[in-house]
Each structure stands twice: as C-alpha cells, then as structure tokens.
C-alpha cells in the first residue's frame, strides 16, 4: 500500500522518496533529480534490493514515492513501472527466444552495439547466452520501454572492465538526456565514476550521506 | 425390460476378483495389496451407506432432507477439491476458492439441467436432484482441483518470469493470462478425452447404467449427450473460476505478485 503524505514537500523534477518503508527496511528519504545518479552501497543483505523493489512498487510499502511530483499511488501501477524501471541483478525471461523480448529494429541494434553485444544474440536462445550477455540484454529490453528512472541492481556484476565501461558510458548519456538513476553497486571504483549522490545502507537503513 | 438385480453371490464374485488382484500383488511384489483391500472395503462401505441413505431420503420426499444431503456433498467436495495441491494458499483462501468454484460451477449446471431438460416434479425431487448433483459435483471438483493445482504450481515455478513482465509494465492480467489459460486447458483435457471417446472407444457410464436399467439405447444416448454437455459446462465454469480467483489472490490491486500469500 502506498500512502500519500501531503505535508511532505516533493522535488518537482525527478524521483522523490519520503519515509518509504516496509517490514524489512526503511524508512528511506532521498531525492534523485533527473540527470543525476544516486549510488547505494552496503553489505549483502542490507536491504538495497528491497529499497529498489519498493521504489518500483513491486512490494507492498508505506510512505511516498513520486516521479516529477506525481505520487506512485496516483498513477496506474503498470504505467509507474514503465517509467520507473527496475533491473534486477538476475533478470527474468518469460521465453527462451530473444525476439520475444525485444524487436529486431534499429533502436535495438543501436543499443546492442553500444553495449558490445553481437546482433546474433537476437537469434540465440536465452539459455545459451552468458550471464553478462543476459545482463546487458535485460538493460536493452528495459531501455526500449523508455523509462524516466532506472533502478539498477548490480548491472555490471558479471562484466569485464571494458564492457563495464561501455555500460557506464551509456548510463552517463542517459543521465545527460534527463534520466534519474539509482545504482546499487558493490564496486567502489564504479561508485566513484558514476555517483552524483551516495547513500550507504546497514540493516535496512541509510547510515551516512557521503554526497 | 426390467433392471437386472444383483445377488449377494454376484457381489462376492466381484469381491473375489479384487482378492485375486491382491494375491497377484503379493506374488509380483507390487506392494499394493494392502491399499487395494482397504480401498475395496472402504468403497463397499461407502456405497452401501450411500445407497441406504438415498433409499431413506427418496422415501421421505423432503426438500430440507434433500438440501441437507446436498450440503454434505458440497462440503466434502470443497475439502477434496483443495486437498491434494502441492503448492497451497492459506487454508481459508485455499478451500474457499476450490470449494466456491466447485459449488458455483455445479449449481449452475444442475439448475439448468433440472429446469430445462429433465424437469422432474417438483424440480428439486431428491431421486433426480441428488444423483445428478453427485455426478456433476465429482466432475467439476476434478476440473477445479486440476486447474488450481496447475496454476499454483506454474506460478511458483515461473515466479521470476511473471515478475519480469510486471517489472516491464505488464498488467497482472497480461502477466498471468497465459498461465491461467494453460491451467483451464489442462483441467478440461480429461473431459475432452471423455467426449472424444464417448461411444467409440468406451460406452459412457451414464449410458451404460441406463441401458442396464432397461432403457432404450437411443434414449440412453440422449441422456448421455445432455449430461456430458452439462459436465463440460460445469467443468469450464469451475476451472475458469478457480484459476481466476487463484490468480487474483496471488496478485494485488497494484498488480504485484504476492507469493507471500502462499502457505509456508
């Protein structure tokens, strides 16, 4: 359940989180303006993925999440999730045929190229792709939906350094185009390269603001 | 033609066949002789008891007594419909959905059958209403149970794939419809097989019973056609309702997948 609290002021452009919580984590309060990247770090099990899932409205929660001043609860859930897109660390696939997930068109091919994926992945069964290829393909699949906010849960965990830099370059371009990013990463160097704002989590709460 | 009445020696002969099967189980080390004998004794006791109760109820012609028998049958079917699923909801929801879908699907088609084709006087006459309800209830219960079991197992197995669709902006209907359709299809396969085989591979039970009871085979086939149509309709209603309600229970108004509502 999402509660709207009118007394809390919202950032007008970008993602606003106010008192977001459930039984496992929170409360969280943070703003991520469009064009910026919030990096969330913390030990495994600290509740980082729980935070991303609540922002994406995938789990019941209390508190307020808003995009450009419009509360999640005031928007049909499926529209919210298209705008505020969650990319889990292990993406799911409802079909083994890649073309059931993305179309074979110019936009797809351009993204594949930017992320260092061969066009032949479009005709390769999902189960034959490597973990890193699946991670990048999931990013392509999500970006084709045209989100305003990306919630990235360890998006480069299975990638080598060179490929990680390609993903980061694309994410920086998306920021420049006005997307807001929330990036969960254990990679300190990546956090240094990507972060405009930072939060550290312990036991389901933010513990410091290193922005 | 008058019905062929069976004697005690006929029953003993049939029981002897079960005994031979049990003996074969021992010889072949199948290890089902104990189960077989218990099942045979239980079946005999249940059917003799049922026959005696029906004899009593038919003799009274009481609507309340008929309703009492039907209520007992519905309660037993509600329990059975939900009792063998591997993945389960919390008990009240689990048995509520399986029982509700089974009863609704049965009552609709029984009423249609009683008020249109069969038209006994009065329409709730125990001699017609109880056997007809029993016949349909058993079939709808199977369909409901299969539908619910297929869907619950599929949702638990395909959790990540379902949520992948939801994450990308699918509504709960878009994320679940293919699984719901699969569950309904699976639930109807036994009935569709039965319909396809009727009269060609097997002589259906109702028709066989009517012929043995002395009815003209053509008239018996008409009974079979009507009742088979009622069975498939009731099964479709029960299977669809149980799949729809199960899917609704495992999602919420914000279209989230709620596997926390499965029983631990």
GROMACS .gro file of C-alpha atoms in nm:
model
  475
    1UNK     CA    1   0.000   0.000   0.000
    2UNK     CA    2   0.130   0.347  -0.081
    3UNK     CA    3   0.035   0.637   0.143
    4UNK     CA    4   0.038   0.993   0.023
    5UNK     CA    5   0.155   1.242   0.285
    6UNK     CA    6   0.065   1.592   0.164
    7UNK     CA    7   0.278   1.761   0.432
    8UNK     CA    8   0.599   1.634   0.276
    9UNK     CA    9   0.747   1.853   0.006
   10UNK     CA   10   0.847   1.685  -0.314
   11UNK     CA   11   1.123   1.755  -0.557
   12UNK     CA   12   0.940   1.863  -0.873
   13UNK     CA   13   1.170   1.701  -1.132
   14UNK     CA   14   1.296   1.352  -1.069
   15UNK     CA   15   1.243   1.084  -0.812
   16UNK     CA   16   1.134   1.175  -0.458
   17UNK     CA   17   1.128   0.921  -0.177
   18UNK     CA   18   0.976   1.016   0.160
   19UNK     CA   19   0.957   0.781   0.456
   20UNK     CA   20   0.948   0.474   0.234
   21UNK     CA   21   0.943   0.155   0.439
   22UNK     CA   22   0.814  -0.196   0.483
   23UNK     CA   23   0.864  -0.462   0.749
   24UNK     CA   24   1.219  -0.535   0.628
   25UNK     CA   25   1.373  -0.195   0.556
   26UNK     CA   26   1.339   0.183   0.588
   27UNK     CA   27   1.229   0.446   0.640
   28UNK     CA   28   1.412   0.600   0.345
   29UNK     CA   29   1.405   0.962   0.238
   30UNK     CA   30   1.605   1.073  -0.063
   31UNK     CA   31   1.577   1.278  -0.383
   32UNK     CA   32   1.724   1.182  -0.718
   33UNK     CA   33   1.682   1.473  -0.960
   34UNK     CA   34   1.665   1.398  -1.331
   35UNK     CA   35   2.013   1.384  -1.478
   36UNK     CA   36   2.170   1.254  -1.159
   37UNK     CA   37   2.281   0.918  -1.026
   38UNK     CA   38   2.234   0.801  -0.669
   39UNK     CA   39   2.469   0.517  -0.578
   40UNK     CA   40   2.355   0.294  -0.293
   41UNK     CA   41   2.619   0.074  -0.131
   42UNK     CA   42   2.617  -0.162   0.163
   43UNK     CA   43   2.680  -0.517   0.271
   44UNK     CA   44   2.488  -0.805   0.114
   45UNK     CA   45   2.151  -0.837   0.283
   46UNK     CA   46   2.148  -0.471   0.394
   47UNK     CA   47   1.821  -0.412   0.210
   48UNK     CA   48   1.939  -0.241  -0.110
   49UNK     CA   49   1.728  -0.458  -0.340
   50UNK     CA   50   1.431  -0.417  -0.104
   51UNK     CA   51   1.462  -0.040  -0.148
   52UNK     CA   52   1.469  -0.067  -0.527
   53UNK     CA   53   1.169  -0.304  -0.527
   54UNK     CA   54   0.968  -0.066  -0.310
   55UNK     CA   55   1.051   0.229  -0.536
   56UNK     CA   56   0.937   0.021  -0.836
   57UNK     CA   57   0.616  -0.062  -0.645
   58UNK     CA   58   0.689  -0.434  -0.667
   59UNK     CA   59   0.640  -0.496  -0.294
   60UNK     CA   60   0.383  -0.352  -0.051
   61UNK     CA   61   0.517  -0.047   0.130
   62UNK     CA   62   0.429   0.262   0.325
   63UNK     CA   63   0.549   0.613   0.266
   64UNK     CA   64   0.567   0.815  -0.053
   65UNK     CA   65   0.745   0.774  -0.383
   66UNK     CA   66   0.687   1.029  -0.656
   67UNK     CA   67   0.815   1.097  -1.003
   68UNK     CA   68   0.818   1.460  -1.118
   69UNK     CA   69   0.578   1.544  -0.835
   70UNK     CA   70   0.324   1.271  -0.920
   71UNK     CA   71   0.288   1.007  -0.648
   72UNK     CA   72   0.317   0.641  -0.738
   73UNK     CA   73  -0.022   0.576  -0.577
   74UNK     CA   74  -0.184   0.832  -0.811
   75UNK     CA   75  -0.063   0.654  -1.122
   76UNK     CA   76  -0.174   0.313  -1.258
   77UNK     CA   77   0.087   0.063  -1.138
   78UNK     CA   78   0.183  -0.062  -1.484
   79UNK     CA   79   0.245   0.293  -1.604
   80UNK     CA   80   0.456   0.367  -1.297
   81UNK     CA   81   0.674   0.063  -1.361
   82UNK     CA   82   0.728   0.158  -1.725
   83UNK     CA   83   0.854   0.497  -1.610
   84UNK     CA   84   1.041   0.378  -1.300
   85UNK     CA   85   1.212   0.069  -1.432
   86UNK     CA   86   1.376  -0.188  -1.207
   87UNK     CA   87   1.656  -0.402  -1.347
   88UNK     CA   88   1.719  -0.689  -1.103
   89UNK     CA   89   2.062  -0.843  -1.057
   90UNK     CA   90   1.929  -1.162  -1.214
   91UNK     CA   91   1.682  -1.064  -1.487
   92UNK     CA   92   1.388  -1.294  -1.563
   93UNK     CA   93   1.288  -1.426  -1.905
   94UNK     CA   94   0.941  -1.547  -1.997
   95UNK     CA   95   1.058  -1.704  -2.322
   96UNK     CA   96   1.381  -1.862  -2.443
   97UNK     CA   97   1.352  -1.670  -2.772
   98UNK     CA   98   1.528  -1.333  -2.751
   99UNK     CA   99   1.297  -1.180  -3.012
  100UNK     CA  100   1.001  -1.243  -2.780
  101UNK     CA  101   1.163  -0.984  -2.552
  102UNK     CA  102   1.299  -0.723  -2.794
  103UNK     CA  103   1.212  -0.640  -3.152
  104UNK     CA  104   1.469  -0.661  -3.430
  105UNK     CA  105   1.484  -0.295  -3.527
  106UNK     CA  106   1.725  -0.001  -3.550
  107UNK     CA  107   1.681   0.108  -3.188
  108UNK     CA  108   1.755  -0.241  -3.058
  109UNK     CA  109   2.057  -0.286  -3.284
  110UNK     CA  110   2.195   0.053  -3.182
  111UNK     CA  111   2.172  -0.036  -2.814
  112UNK     CA  112   2.324  -0.382  -2.871
  113UNK     CA  113   2.614  -0.218  -3.050
  114UNK     CA  114   2.671   0.036  -2.773
  115UNK     CA  115   2.681  -0.239  -2.513
  116UNK     CA  116   2.918  -0.458  -2.713
  117UNK     CA  117   2.663  -0.726  -2.797
  118UNK     CA  118   2.668  -0.901  -3.135
  119UNK     CA  119   2.347  -0.883  -3.339
  120UNK     CA  120   2.349  -1.263  -3.343
  121UNK     CA  121   2.228  -1.262  -2.981
  122UNK     CA  122   1.885  -1.177  -3.124
  123UNK     CA  123   1.873  -1.527  -3.268
  124UNK     CA  124   2.042  -1.711  -2.982
  125UNK     CA  125   1.828  -1.890  -2.721
  126UNK     CA  126   1.837  -1.702  -2.390
  127UNK     CA  127   1.973  -2.007  -2.209
  128UNK     CA  128   2.276  -2.011  -2.442
  129UNK     CA  129   2.373  -1.652  -2.357
  130UNK     CA  130   2.636  -1.584  -2.092
  131UNK     CA  131   2.536  -1.416  -1.765
  132UNK     CA  132   2.697  -1.092  -1.882
  133UNK     CA  133   2.515  -1.105  -2.216
  134UNK     CA  134   2.185  -1.161  -2.037
  135UNK     CA  135   2.253  -0.865  -1.805
  136UNK     CA  136   2.317  -0.635  -2.100
  137UNK     CA  137   2.025  -0.772  -2.298
  138UNK     CA  138   1.798  -0.706  -1.999
  139UNK     CA  139   1.924  -0.345  -1.998
  140UNK     CA  140   1.841  -0.316  -2.370
  141UNK     CA  141   1.496  -0.467  -2.311
  142UNK     CA  142   1.427  -0.220  -2.032
  143UNK     CA  143   1.558   0.088  -2.212
  144UNK     CA  144   1.335   0.016  -2.514
  145UNK     CA  145   1.037   0.083  -2.282
  146UNK     CA  146   1.153   0.446  -2.250
  147UNK     CA  147   1.183   0.480  -1.870
  148UNK     CA  148   1.239   0.809  -1.682
  149UNK     CA  149   1.412   0.643  -1.386
  150UNK     CA  150   1.639   0.338  -1.389
  151UNK     CA  151   1.678   0.131  -1.073
  152UNK     CA  152   1.989  -0.076  -1.141
  153UNK     CA  153   2.077  -0.365  -0.912
  154UNK     CA  154   2.440  -0.462  -0.975
  155UNK     CA  155   2.407  -0.418  -1.353
  156UNK     CA  156   2.776  -0.493  -1.421
  157UNK     CA  157   2.837  -0.774  -1.173
  158UNK     CA  158   2.913  -1.026  -1.450
  159UNK     CA  159   3.101  -0.792  -1.685
  160UNK     CA  160   3.471  -0.739  -1.754
  161UNK     CA  161   3.623  -0.391  -1.712
  162UNK     CA  162   3.599  -0.292  -2.078
  163UNK     CA  163   3.234  -0.393  -2.106
  164UNK     CA  164   3.156  -0.227  -1.772
  165UNK     CA  165   3.292   0.100  -1.916
  166UNK     CA  166   3.060   0.064  -2.217
  167UNK     CA  167   2.759   0.020  -1.988
  168UNK     CA  168   2.866   0.318  -1.776
  169UNK     CA  169   2.915   0.534  -2.087
  170UNK     CA  170   2.560   0.454  -2.196
  171UNK     CA  171   2.427   0.529  -1.847
  172UNK     CA  172   2.608   0.865  -1.845
  173UNK     CA  173   2.447   0.951  -2.181
  174UNK     CA  174   2.107   0.858  -2.041
  175UNK     CA  175   2.170   1.084  -1.743
  176UNK     CA  176   2.259   1.364  -1.978
  177UNK     CA  177   1.925   1.305  -2.153
  178UNK     CA  178   1.745   1.356  -1.821
  179UNK     CA  179   1.706   1.008  -1.675
  180UNK     CA  180   1.744   0.967  -1.299
  181UNK     CA  181   1.949   0.663  -1.194
  182UNK     CA  182   1.961   0.468  -0.871
  183UNK     CA  183   2.256   0.233  -0.887
  184UNK     CA  184   2.321  -0.041  -0.635
  185UNK     CA  185   2.685  -0.142  -0.662
  186UNK     CA  186   2.947  -0.315  -0.453
  187UNK     CA  187   3.216  -0.179  -0.684
  188UNK     CA  188   3.376   0.123  -0.511
  189UNK     CA  189   3.553   0.234  -0.830
  190UNK     CA  190   3.226   0.224  -1.024
  191UNK     CA  191   3.055   0.421  -0.749
  192UNK     CA  192   3.332   0.686  -0.777
  193UNK     CA  193   3.284   0.707  -1.152
  194UNK     CA  194   2.905   0.721  -1.155
  195UNK     CA  195   2.779   0.883  -0.834
  196UNK     CA  196   2.633   1.231  -0.807
  197UNK     CA  197   2.488   1.132  -0.470
  198UNK     CA  198   2.562   0.842  -0.239
  199UNK     CA  199   2.398   0.653   0.043
  200UNK     CA  200   2.534   0.367   0.248
  201UNK     CA  201   2.297   0.109   0.393
  202UNK     CA  202   2.324  -0.107   0.703
  203UNK     CA  203   2.047  -0.327   0.841
  204UNK     CA  204   1.779  -0.179   0.621
  205UNK     CA  205   1.861   0.190   0.675
  206UNK     CA  206   2.073   0.466   0.529
  207UNK     CA  207   2.360   0.522   0.768
  208UNK     CA  208   2.552   0.811   0.616
  209UNK     CA  209   2.536   1.065   0.341
  210UNK     CA  210   2.862   1.076   0.152
  211UNK     CA  211   2.732   1.302  -0.126
  212UNK     CA  212  -3.705  -5.476  -1.994
  213UNK     CA  213  -3.673  -5.486  -1.616
  214UNK     CA  214  -3.345  -5.400  -1.443
  215UNK     CA  215  -3.107  -5.689  -1.373
  216UNK     CA  216  -3.087  -5.716  -0.994
  217UNK     CA  217  -2.760  -5.837  -0.844
  218UNK     CA  218  -2.748  -6.102  -0.573
  219UNK     CA  219  -2.508  -6.141  -0.280
  220UNK     CA  220  -2.320  -6.411  -0.470
  221UNK     CA  221  -2.270  -6.164  -0.760
  222UNK     CA  222  -2.111  -5.921  -0.513
  223UNK     CA  223  -1.896  -6.194  -0.364
  224UNK     CA  224  -1.777  -6.292  -0.712
  225UNK     CA  225  -1.678  -5.929  -0.781
  226UNK     CA  226  -1.504  -5.918  -0.442
  227UNK     CA  227  -1.322  -6.238  -0.535
  228UNK     CA  228  -1.173  -6.061  -0.838
  229UNK     CA  229  -1.032  -5.792  -0.608
  230UNK     CA  230  -0.893  -6.071  -0.391
  231UNK     CA  231  -0.717  -6.223  -0.694
  232UNK     CA  232  -0.567  -5.881  -0.772
  233UNK     CA  233  -0.439  -5.857  -0.415
  234UNK     CA  234  -0.290  -6.204  -0.448
  235UNK     CA  235  -0.117  -6.104  -0.772
  236UNK     CA  236   0.022  -5.800  -0.592
  237UNK     CA  237   0.183  -6.031  -0.336
  238UNK     CA  238   0.318  -6.271  -0.599
  239UNK     CA  239   0.457  -5.991  -0.817
  240UNK     CA  240   0.585  -5.789  -0.516
  241UNK     CA  241   0.382  -5.486  -0.627
  242UNK     CA  242   0.318  -5.395  -0.264
  243UNK     CA  243  -0.030  -5.260  -0.332
  244UNK     CA  244  -0.235  -5.548  -0.186
  245UNK     CA  245  -0.293  -5.376   0.149
  246UNK     CA  246  -0.400  -5.048  -0.017
  247UNK     CA  247  -0.618  -5.242  -0.262
  248UNK     CA  248  -0.803  -5.435   0.007
  249UNK     CA  249  -0.853  -5.126   0.224
  250UNK     CA  250  -0.981  -4.930  -0.080
  251UNK     CA  251  -1.221  -5.211  -0.172
  252UNK     CA  252  -1.360  -5.238   0.182
  253UNK     CA  253  -1.391  -4.860   0.209
  254UNK     CA  254  -1.564  -4.838  -0.130
  255UNK     CA  255  -1.811  -5.111  -0.033
  256UNK     CA  256  -1.893  -4.947   0.299
  257UNK     CA  257  -1.933  -4.602   0.140
  258UNK     CA  258  -2.157  -4.724  -0.140
  259UNK     CA  259  -2.378  -4.939   0.083
  260UNK     CA  260  -2.413  -4.648   0.324
  261UNK     CA  261  -2.489  -4.409   0.037
  262UNK     CA  262  -2.747  -4.647  -0.107
  263UNK     CA  263  -2.914  -4.678   0.233
  264UNK     CA  264  -2.919  -4.302   0.291
  265UNK     CA  265  -3.058  -4.236  -0.056
  266UNK     CA  266  -3.326  -4.502  -0.003
  267UNK     CA  267  -3.426  -4.321   0.316
  268UNK     CA  268  -3.415  -3.971   0.159
  269UNK     CA  269  -3.608  -4.074  -0.155
  270UNK     CA  270  -3.878  -4.226   0.065
  271UNK     CA  271  -3.928  -3.902   0.266
  272UNK     CA  272  -3.964  -3.652  -0.027
  273UNK     CA  273  -3.847  -3.370   0.199
  274UNK     CA  274  -3.682  -3.064   0.045
  275UNK     CA  275  -3.491  -2.999   0.369
  276UNK     CA  276  -3.357  -3.352   0.380
  277UNK     CA  277  -3.251  -3.319   0.016
  278UNK     CA  278  -3.076  -2.989   0.093
  279UNK     CA  279  -2.901  -3.147   0.391
  280UNK     CA  280  -2.764  -3.428   0.174
  281UNK     CA  281  -2.655  -3.177  -0.091
  282UNK     CA  282  -2.486  -2.959   0.174
  283UNK     CA  283  -2.290  -3.259   0.298
  284UNK     CA  284  -2.187  -3.345  -0.058
  285UNK     CA  285  -2.078  -2.984  -0.123
  286UNK     CA  286  -1.875  -2.971   0.199
  287UNK     CA  287  -1.696  -3.297   0.117
  288UNK     CA  288  -1.627  -3.182  -0.241
  289UNK     CA  289  -1.493  -2.846  -0.120
  290UNK     CA  290  -1.247  -3.026   0.103
  291UNK     CA  291  -1.144  -3.280  -0.159
  292UNK     CA  292  -1.105  -3.018  -0.435
  293UNK     CA  293  -0.840  -2.837  -0.233
  294UNK     CA  294  -0.676  -3.121  -0.051
  295UNK     CA  295  -0.412  -3.252  -0.289
  296UNK     CA  296  -0.240  -2.941  -0.427
  297UNK     CA  297   0.138  -2.931  -0.383
  298UNK     CA  298   0.152  -2.551  -0.364
  299UNK     CA  299  -0.116  -2.402  -0.140
  300UNK     CA  300  -0.274  -2.078  -0.031
  301UNK     CA  301  -0.362  -2.014   0.335
  302UNK     CA  302  -0.633  -2.271   0.427
  303UNK     CA  303  -0.932  -2.034   0.435
  304UNK     CA  304  -0.849  -1.896   0.087
  305UNK     CA  305  -0.743  -2.233  -0.050
  306UNK     CA  306  -1.056  -2.422   0.045
  307UNK     CA  307  -1.271  -2.112  -0.006
  308UNK     CA  308  -1.164  -2.079  -0.370
  309UNK     CA  309  -1.164  -2.451  -0.452
  310UNK     CA  310  -1.497  -2.506  -0.277
  311UNK     CA  311  -1.660  -2.188  -0.407
  312UNK     CA  312  -1.564  -2.261  -0.768
  313UNK     CA  313  -1.673  -2.625  -0.741
  314UNK     CA  314  -2.011  -2.541  -0.586
  315UNK     CA  315  -2.082  -2.249  -0.821
  316UNK     CA  316  -1.995  -2.449  -1.134
  317UNK     CA  317  -2.206  -2.743  -1.017
  318UNK     CA  318  -2.513  -2.548  -0.900
  319UNK     CA  319  -2.539  -2.350  -1.225
  320UNK     CA  320  -2.542  -2.657  -1.450
  321UNK     CA  321  -2.756  -2.868  -1.215
  322UNK     CA  322  -3.021  -2.596  -1.213
  323UNK     CA  323  -3.007  -2.569  -1.592
  324UNK     CA  324  -3.044  -2.946  -1.621
  325UNK     CA  325  -3.329  -2.969  -1.370
  326UNK     CA  326  -3.523  -2.672  -1.502
  327UNK     CA  327  -3.487  -2.745  -1.875
  328UNK     CA  328  -3.406  -3.098  -1.992
  329UNK     CA  329  -3.509  -3.322  -1.702
  330UNK     CA  330  -3.790  -3.118  -1.543
  331UNK     CA  331  -3.884  -3.351  -1.255
  332UNK     CA  332  -4.191  -3.263  -1.045
  333UNK     CA  333  -4.116  -3.095  -0.815
  334UNK     CA  334  -3.796  -2.967  -0.974
  335UNK     CA  335  -3.594  -3.043  -0.659
  336UNK     CA  336  -3.713  -3.406  -0.643
  337UNK     CA  337  -3.446  -3.598  -0.450
  338UNK     CA  338  -3.444  -3.900  -0.685
  339UNK     CA  339  -3.324  -3.675  -0.970
  340UNK     CA  340  -3.153  -3.383  -0.793
  341UNK     CA  341  -2.918  -3.584  -0.571
  342UNK     CA  342  -2.773  -3.830  -0.827
  343UNK     CA  343  -2.741  -3.553  -1.084
  344UNK     CA  344  -2.565  -3.324  -0.839
  345UNK     CA  345  -2.335  -3.608  -0.736
  346UNK     CA  346  -2.243  -3.684  -1.096
  347UNK     CA  347  -2.170  -3.321  -1.181
  348UNK     CA  348  -2.008  -3.238  -0.849
  349UNK     CA  349  -1.747  -3.511  -0.889
  350UNK     CA  350  -1.656  -3.392  -1.236
  351UNK     CA  351  -1.647  -3.021  -1.151
  352UNK     CA  352  -1.443  -3.096  -0.840
  353UNK     CA  353  -1.179  -3.270  -1.053
  354UNK     CA  354  -1.165  -2.983  -1.302
  355UNK     CA  355  -1.144  -2.719  -1.028
  356UNK     CA  356  -0.875  -2.910  -0.845
  357UNK     CA  357  -0.667  -2.966  -1.161
  358UNK     CA  358  -0.699  -2.604  -1.266
  359UNK     CA  359  -0.595  -2.472  -0.926
  360UNK     CA  360  -0.309  -2.719  -0.891
  361UNK     CA  361  -0.174  -2.642  -1.239
  362UNK     CA  362  -0.189  -2.267  -1.183
  363UNK     CA  363  -0.039  -2.267  -0.834
  364UNK     CA  364   0.249  -2.490  -0.945
  365UNK     CA  365   0.307  -2.278  -1.256
  366UNK     CA  366   0.310  -1.952  -1.060
  367UNK     CA  367   0.556  -2.090  -0.805
  368UNK     CA  368   0.777  -2.228  -1.083
  369UNK     CA  369   0.754  -1.924  -1.315
  370UNK     CA  370   0.776  -1.658  -1.045
  371UNK     CA  371   1.078  -1.483  -1.194
  372UNK     CA  372   0.934  -1.486  -1.547
  373UNK     CA  373   0.598  -1.348  -1.429
  374UNK     CA  374   0.769  -1.071  -1.236
  375UNK     CA  375   0.989  -0.992  -1.536
  376UNK     CA  376   0.673  -0.899  -1.726
  377UNK     CA  377   0.535  -0.698  -1.433
  378UNK     CA  378   0.865  -0.510  -1.395
  379UNK     CA  379   0.845  -0.405  -1.758
  380UNK     CA  380   0.495  -0.263  -1.717
  381UNK     CA  381   0.264  -0.556  -1.783
  382UNK     CA  382  -0.069  -0.552  -1.600
  383UNK     CA  383  -0.140  -0.851  -1.381
  384UNK     CA  384  -0.373  -0.987  -1.649
  385UNK     CA  385  -0.101  -0.958  -1.914
  386UNK     CA  386   0.150  -1.125  -1.684
  387UNK     CA  387  -0.076  -1.413  -1.578
  388UNK     CA  388  -0.319  -1.480  -1.864
  389UNK     CA  389  -0.108  -1.738  -2.046
  390UNK     CA  390  -0.073  -1.941  -1.723
  391UNK     CA  391  -0.445  -1.909  -1.647
  392UNK     CA  392  -0.533  -2.031  -1.997
  393UNK     CA  393  -0.292  -2.325  -1.960
  394UNK     CA  394  -0.448  -2.420  -1.625
  395UNK     CA  395  -0.801  -2.417  -1.770
  396UNK     CA  396  -0.694  -2.621  -2.074
  397UNK     CA  397  -0.522  -2.880  -1.850
  398UNK     CA  398  -0.833  -2.906  -1.632
  399UNK     CA  399  -1.055  -2.974  -1.933
  400UNK     CA  400  -0.835  -3.235  -2.104
  401UNK     CA  401  -0.988  -3.538  -1.921
  402UNK     CA  402  -1.341  -3.424  -2.011
  403UNK     CA  403  -1.247  -3.353  -2.372
  404UNK     CA  404  -1.089  -3.700  -2.395
  405UNK     CA  405  -1.403  -3.849  -2.245
  406UNK     CA  406  -1.621  -3.667  -2.501
  407UNK     CA  407  -1.398  -3.770  -2.792
  408UNK     CA  408  -1.401  -4.134  -2.681
  409UNK     CA  409  -1.774  -4.148  -2.595
  410UNK     CA  410  -1.950  -4.420  -2.789
  411UNK     CA  411  -1.641  -4.506  -2.998
  412UNK     CA  412  -1.378  -4.624  -2.753
  413UNK     CA  413  -1.595  -4.651  -2.441
  414UNK     CA  414  -1.963  -4.668  -2.359
  415UNK     CA  415  -2.001  -4.383  -2.108
  416UNK     CA  416  -2.113  -4.466  -1.754
  417UNK     CA  417  -2.449  -4.292  -1.763
  418UNK     CA  418  -2.549  -4.454  -2.090
  419UNK     CA  419  -2.430  -4.794  -1.973
  420UNK     CA  420  -2.625  -4.757  -1.650
  421UNK     CA  421  -2.942  -4.654  -1.832
  422UNK     CA  422  -2.915  -4.946  -2.076
  423UNK     CA  423  -2.857  -5.195  -1.792
  424UNK     CA  424  -3.156  -5.044  -1.615
  425UNK     CA  425  -3.368  -5.128  -1.919
  426UNK     CA  426  -3.378  -4.804  -2.119
  427UNK     CA  427  -3.384  -4.797  -2.498
  428UNK     CA  428  -3.018  -4.738  -2.613
  429UNK     CA  429  -3.117  -4.438  -2.827
  430UNK     CA  430  -3.294  -4.275  -2.532
  431UNK     CA  431  -2.993  -4.358  -2.314
  432UNK     CA  432  -2.762  -4.185  -2.561
  433UNK     CA  433  -2.978  -3.871  -2.541
  434UNK     CA  434  -2.933  -3.870  -2.163
  435UNK     CA  435  -2.560  -3.912  -2.210
  436UNK     CA  436  -2.542  -3.620  -2.455
  437UNK     CA  437  -2.731  -3.385  -2.221
  438UNK     CA  438  -2.535  -3.486  -1.913
  439UNK     CA  439  -2.199  -3.475  -2.094
  440UNK     CA  440  -2.281  -3.122  -2.211
  441UNK     CA  441  -2.369  -3.023  -1.855
  442UNK     CA  442  -2.045  -3.182  -1.728
  443UNK     CA  443  -1.820  -2.997  -1.971
  444UNK     CA  444  -2.002  -2.669  -1.900
  445UNK     CA  445  -1.974  -2.712  -1.524
  446UNK     CA  446  -1.607  -2.807  -1.559
  447UNK     CA  447  -1.540  -2.499  -1.770
  448UNK     CA  448  -1.711  -2.272  -1.514
  449UNK     CA  449  -1.535  -2.434  -1.216
  450UNK     CA  450  -1.191  -2.442  -1.378
  451UNK     CA  451  -1.214  -2.082  -1.501
  452UNK     CA  452  -1.342  -1.952  -1.170
  453UNK     CA  453  -1.079  -2.131  -0.963
  454UNK     CA  454  -0.795  -2.018  -1.192
  455UNK     CA  455  -0.922  -1.659  -1.199
  456UNK     CA  456  -0.970  -1.638  -0.822
  457UNK     CA  457  -0.633  -1.803  -0.753
  458UNK     CA  458  -0.457  -1.557  -0.983
  459UNK     CA  459  -0.643  -1.268  -0.821
  460UNK     CA  460  -0.540  -1.385  -0.474
  461UNK     CA  461  -0.173  -1.409  -0.574
  462UNK     CA  462  -0.167  -1.054  -0.706
  463UNK     CA  463  -0.293  -0.730  -0.553
  464UNK     CA  464  -0.464  -0.413  -0.667
  465UNK     CA  465  -0.126  -0.261  -0.764
  466UNK     CA  466  -0.056  -0.561  -0.988
  467UNK     CA  467   0.219  -0.701  -0.765
  468UNK     CA  468   0.291  -1.074  -0.746
  469UNK     CA  469   0.205  -1.171  -0.387
  470UNK     CA  470   0.372  -1.505  -0.323
  471UNK     CA  471   0.378  -1.411   0.045
  472UNK     CA  472   0.015  -1.526   0.035
  473UNK     CA  473   0.121  -1.885  -0.031
  474UNK     CA  474   0.129  -2.109   0.272
  475UNK     CA  475   0.481  -2.169   0.410
   0.00000   0.00000   0.00000
